[in-house]
Short mmCIF file of C-alpha atoms in Angstrom, two decimals:
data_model
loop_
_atom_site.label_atom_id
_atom_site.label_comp_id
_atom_site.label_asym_id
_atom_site.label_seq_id
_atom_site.Cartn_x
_atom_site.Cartn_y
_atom_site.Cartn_z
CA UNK A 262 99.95 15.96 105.49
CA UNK A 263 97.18 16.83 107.97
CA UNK A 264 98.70 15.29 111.95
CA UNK A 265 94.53 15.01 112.54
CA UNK A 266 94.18 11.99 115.04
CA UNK A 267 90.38 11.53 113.80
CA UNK A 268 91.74 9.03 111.18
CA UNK A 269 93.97 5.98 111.36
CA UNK A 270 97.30 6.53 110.06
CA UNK A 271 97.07 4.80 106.79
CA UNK A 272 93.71 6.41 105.95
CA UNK A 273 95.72 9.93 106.59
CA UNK A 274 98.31 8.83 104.08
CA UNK A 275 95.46 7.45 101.79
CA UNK A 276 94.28 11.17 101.43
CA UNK A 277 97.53 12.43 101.07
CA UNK A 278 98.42 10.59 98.25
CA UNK A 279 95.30 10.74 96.52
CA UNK A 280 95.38 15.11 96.88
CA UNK A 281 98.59 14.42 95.29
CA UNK A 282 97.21 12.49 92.66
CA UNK A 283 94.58 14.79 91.91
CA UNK A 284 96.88 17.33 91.56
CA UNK A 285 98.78 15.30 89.07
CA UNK A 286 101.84 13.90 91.07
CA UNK A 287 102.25 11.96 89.56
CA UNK A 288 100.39 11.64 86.53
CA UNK A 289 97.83 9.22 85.03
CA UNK A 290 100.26 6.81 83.57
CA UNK A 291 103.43 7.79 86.51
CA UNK A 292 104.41 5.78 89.34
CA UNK A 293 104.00 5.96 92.70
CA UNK A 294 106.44 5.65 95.10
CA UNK A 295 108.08 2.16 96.44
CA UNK A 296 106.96 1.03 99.81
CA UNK A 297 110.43 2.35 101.07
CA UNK A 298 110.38 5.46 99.83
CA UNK A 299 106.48 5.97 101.07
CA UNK A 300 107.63 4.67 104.57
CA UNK A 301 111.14 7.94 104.62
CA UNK A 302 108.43 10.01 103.61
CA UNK A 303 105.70 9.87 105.96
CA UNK A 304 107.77 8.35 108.37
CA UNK A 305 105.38 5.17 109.60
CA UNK A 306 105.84 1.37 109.22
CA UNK A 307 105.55 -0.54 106.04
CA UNK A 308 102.25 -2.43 107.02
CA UNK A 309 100.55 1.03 107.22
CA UNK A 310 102.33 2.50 103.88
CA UNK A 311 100.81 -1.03 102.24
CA UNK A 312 97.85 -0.32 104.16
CA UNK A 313 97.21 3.46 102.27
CA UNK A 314 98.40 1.82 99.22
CA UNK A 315 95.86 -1.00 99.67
CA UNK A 316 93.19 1.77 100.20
CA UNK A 317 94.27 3.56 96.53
CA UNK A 318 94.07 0.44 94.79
CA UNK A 319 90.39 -0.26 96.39
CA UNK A 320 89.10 2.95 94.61
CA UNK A 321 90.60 2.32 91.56
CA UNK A 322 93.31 4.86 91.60
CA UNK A 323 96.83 2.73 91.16
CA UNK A 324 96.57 -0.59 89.75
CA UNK A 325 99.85 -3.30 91.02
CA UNK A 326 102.27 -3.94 88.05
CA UNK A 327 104.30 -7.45 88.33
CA UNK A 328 107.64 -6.48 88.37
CA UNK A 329 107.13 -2.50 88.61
CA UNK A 330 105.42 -1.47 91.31
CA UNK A 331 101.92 0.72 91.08
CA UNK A 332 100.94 2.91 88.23
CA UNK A 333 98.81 5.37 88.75
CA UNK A 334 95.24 5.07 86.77
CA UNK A 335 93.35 7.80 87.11
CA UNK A 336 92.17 10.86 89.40
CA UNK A 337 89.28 11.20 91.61
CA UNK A 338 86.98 11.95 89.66
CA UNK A 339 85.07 8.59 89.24
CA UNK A 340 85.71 8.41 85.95
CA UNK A 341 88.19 5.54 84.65
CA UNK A 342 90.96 6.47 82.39
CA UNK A 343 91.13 5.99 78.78
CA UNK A 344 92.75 3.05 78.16
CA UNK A 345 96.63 3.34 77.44
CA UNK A 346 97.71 -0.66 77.69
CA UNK A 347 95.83 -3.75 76.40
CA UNK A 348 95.16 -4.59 80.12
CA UNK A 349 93.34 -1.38 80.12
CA UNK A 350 91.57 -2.05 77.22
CA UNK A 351 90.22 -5.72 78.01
CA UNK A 352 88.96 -3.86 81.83
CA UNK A 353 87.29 -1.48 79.62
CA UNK A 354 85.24 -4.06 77.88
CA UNK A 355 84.64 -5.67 80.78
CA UNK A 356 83.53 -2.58 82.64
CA UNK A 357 81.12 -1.69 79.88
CA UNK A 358 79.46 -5.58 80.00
CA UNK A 359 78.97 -4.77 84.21
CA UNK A 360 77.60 -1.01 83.26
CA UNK A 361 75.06 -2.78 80.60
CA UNK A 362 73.85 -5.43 82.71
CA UNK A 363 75.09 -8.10 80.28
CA UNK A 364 77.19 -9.20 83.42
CA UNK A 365 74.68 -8.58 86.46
CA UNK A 366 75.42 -8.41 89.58
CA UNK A 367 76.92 -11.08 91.30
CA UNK A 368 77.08 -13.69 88.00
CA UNK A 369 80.82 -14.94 87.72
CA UNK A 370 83.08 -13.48 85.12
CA UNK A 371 84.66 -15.79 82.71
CA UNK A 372 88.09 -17.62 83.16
CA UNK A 373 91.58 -15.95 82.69
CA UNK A 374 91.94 -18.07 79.15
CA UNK A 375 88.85 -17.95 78.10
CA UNK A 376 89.42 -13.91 78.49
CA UNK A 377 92.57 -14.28 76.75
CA UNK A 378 91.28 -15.82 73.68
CA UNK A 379 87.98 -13.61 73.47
CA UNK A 380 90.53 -10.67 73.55
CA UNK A 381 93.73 -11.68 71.94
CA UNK A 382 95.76 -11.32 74.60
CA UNK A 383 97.84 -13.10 76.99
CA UNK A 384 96.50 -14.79 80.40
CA UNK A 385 98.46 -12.46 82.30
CA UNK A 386 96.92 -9.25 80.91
CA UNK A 387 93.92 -10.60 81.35
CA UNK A 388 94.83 -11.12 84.73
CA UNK A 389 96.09 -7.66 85.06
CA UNK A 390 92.82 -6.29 83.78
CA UNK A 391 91.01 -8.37 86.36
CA UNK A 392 93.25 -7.12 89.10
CA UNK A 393 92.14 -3.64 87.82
CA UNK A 394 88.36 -4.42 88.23
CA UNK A 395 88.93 -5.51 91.37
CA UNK A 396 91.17 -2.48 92.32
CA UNK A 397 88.10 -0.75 91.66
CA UNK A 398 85.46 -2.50 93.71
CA UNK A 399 83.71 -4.12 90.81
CA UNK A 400 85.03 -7.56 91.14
CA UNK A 401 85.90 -9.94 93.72
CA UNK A 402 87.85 -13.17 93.77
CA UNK A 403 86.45 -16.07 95.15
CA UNK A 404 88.42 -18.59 96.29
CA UNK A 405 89.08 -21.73 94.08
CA UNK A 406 85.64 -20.55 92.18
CA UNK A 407 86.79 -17.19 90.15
CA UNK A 408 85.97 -13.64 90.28
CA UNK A 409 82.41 -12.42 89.96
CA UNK A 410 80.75 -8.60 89.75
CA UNK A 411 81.08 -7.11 93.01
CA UNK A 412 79.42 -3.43 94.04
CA UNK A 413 79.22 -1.50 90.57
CA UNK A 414 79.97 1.92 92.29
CA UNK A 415 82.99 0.79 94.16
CA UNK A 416 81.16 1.65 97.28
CA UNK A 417 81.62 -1.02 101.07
CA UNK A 418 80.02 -4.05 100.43
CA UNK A 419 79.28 -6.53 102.93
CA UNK A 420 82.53 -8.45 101.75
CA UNK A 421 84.44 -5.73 102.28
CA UNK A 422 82.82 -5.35 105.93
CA UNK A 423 83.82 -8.74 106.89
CA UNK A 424 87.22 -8.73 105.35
CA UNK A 425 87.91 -5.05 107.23
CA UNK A 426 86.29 -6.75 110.54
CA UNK A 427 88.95 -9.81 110.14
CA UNK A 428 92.03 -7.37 109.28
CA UNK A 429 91.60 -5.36 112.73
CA UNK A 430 91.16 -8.90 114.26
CA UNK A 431 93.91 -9.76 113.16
CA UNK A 432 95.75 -6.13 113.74
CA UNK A 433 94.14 -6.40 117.36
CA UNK A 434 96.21 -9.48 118.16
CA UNK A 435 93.28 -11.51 118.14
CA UNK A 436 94.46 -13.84 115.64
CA UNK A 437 98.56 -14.00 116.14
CA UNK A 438 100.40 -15.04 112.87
CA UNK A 439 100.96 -18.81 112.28
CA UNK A 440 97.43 -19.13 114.17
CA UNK A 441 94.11 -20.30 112.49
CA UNK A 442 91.15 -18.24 111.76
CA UNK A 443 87.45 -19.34 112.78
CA UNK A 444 86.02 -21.56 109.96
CA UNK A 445 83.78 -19.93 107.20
CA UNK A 446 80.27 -21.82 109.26
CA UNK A 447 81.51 -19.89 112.36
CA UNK A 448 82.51 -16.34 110.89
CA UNK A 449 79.37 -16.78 108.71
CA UNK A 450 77.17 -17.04 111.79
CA UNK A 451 79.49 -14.33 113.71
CA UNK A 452 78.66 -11.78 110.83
CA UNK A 453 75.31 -12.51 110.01
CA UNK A 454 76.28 -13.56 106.33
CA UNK A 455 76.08 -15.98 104.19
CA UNK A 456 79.48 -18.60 103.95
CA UNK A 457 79.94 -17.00 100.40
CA UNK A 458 80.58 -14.06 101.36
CA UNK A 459 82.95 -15.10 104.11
CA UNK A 460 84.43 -16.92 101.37
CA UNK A 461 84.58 -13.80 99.33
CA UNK A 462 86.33 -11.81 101.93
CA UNK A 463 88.77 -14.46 102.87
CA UNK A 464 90.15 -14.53 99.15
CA UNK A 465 90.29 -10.44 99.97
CA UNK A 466 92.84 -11.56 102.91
CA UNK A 467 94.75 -14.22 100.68
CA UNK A 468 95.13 -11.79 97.50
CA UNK A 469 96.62 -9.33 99.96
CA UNK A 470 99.05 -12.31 101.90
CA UNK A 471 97.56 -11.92 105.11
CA UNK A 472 96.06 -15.21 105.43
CA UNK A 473 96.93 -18.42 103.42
CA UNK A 474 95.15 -21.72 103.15
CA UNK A 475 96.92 -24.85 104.42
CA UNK A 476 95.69 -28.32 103.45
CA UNK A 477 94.48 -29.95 106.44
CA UNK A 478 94.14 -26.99 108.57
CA UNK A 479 92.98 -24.45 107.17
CA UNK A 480 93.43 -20.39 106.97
CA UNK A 481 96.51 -19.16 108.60
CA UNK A 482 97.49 -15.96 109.46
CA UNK A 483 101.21 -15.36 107.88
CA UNK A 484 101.28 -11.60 108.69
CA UNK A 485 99.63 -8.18 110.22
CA UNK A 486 97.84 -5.89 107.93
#
């Protein structure tokens, strides 16, 4: 792996691992490494292995398996993979609905169950295939509301902006853990956004662990990116 200081560390193992993945190791369909194995191997701290590993998953290229770890997609070509599971399949559809403009940008998706029956599958592939989409950049969860059509070419949104902005924050020791981040009114205003998409890039935060929501007190920082 290149020792170029230009990049952050995680971004450095980002490219690493997606050469190797372009090169076919492993395969469409393989699995990538554990955390622990990921952290002997390029010899950094878990937060920054999850951090690389967060980065894959953002362009699509592994997709998070309950139970199994991260399975690798596709390659970097931009092109998704033919579909080999029924999670697969259902993001497919889905995909094609966002490419048509039969789901336009920014209109909400439908439920996990009502996916589930339109598909004939189970609520947790549909969730899976969801969790794809979003791996990709063409969804994002919204807290409490759902997930609705994101950036169609995976490239930075504005979410993402804000999210990223919050994560060095946080990284920066700006925001310790167990402490509580700025309301969505006062980030919104910070930003120069609109409270939905603070709201947008909070759930970004909250899907990865790095903030929770406490009744009565709001978002809380339970860890470092």
């Amino acid at each position: 792996m290149s020792q170029s200081n230009e990049q952050p560390a995680y971004l450095r193992i980002a490219d690493d691992l997606r050469s190797r993945i372009q090169a076919g190791d492993p395969p469409p369909g393989g699995m990538l490494g554990s955390d622990a194995v990921l952290v002997r191997t390029y010899g950094v701290a878990r937060g920054t292995v999850r951090q690389a590993v967060a980065e894959l998953e953002r362009l699509g290229l592994v997709v998070s398996e309950m139970g199994r770890g991260r399975r690798v997609v596709g390659g970097t070509s931009g092109e998704p993979p033919s579909p080999s599971t029924r999670y697969e399949t259902v993001a497919a559809a889905l995909r094609q609905d966002i490419a048509s403009g039969k789901l336009s940008q920014g209109s909400q998706l439908p439920r996990e169950a009502m996916l589930a029956e339109q598909h004939g599958v189970s609520k947790g592939t549909a969730r899976q295939a969801l969790q794809m989409l979003a791996a990709e950049g063409r969804i994002t969860a919204v807290h409490g509301k759902g997930w609705f059509v994101g950036d169609e070419q995976g490239t930075l949104t504005r979410t993402d902006e804000v999210a990223e902005s919050i994560r060095k924050a946080i990284l920066a020791g700006d925001f310790p853990r167990e402490s509580r981040i700025p309301g969505e009114s006062v980030l919104a205003e910070q930003y120069g956004v609109a409270r939905v998409t603070v709201r947008r890039a909070i759930a970004l935060l909250e899907a990865e662990g790095i903030v929770e929501s406490r009744r009565g007190v709001g978002r809380i920082v339970t860890r470092s990116p």
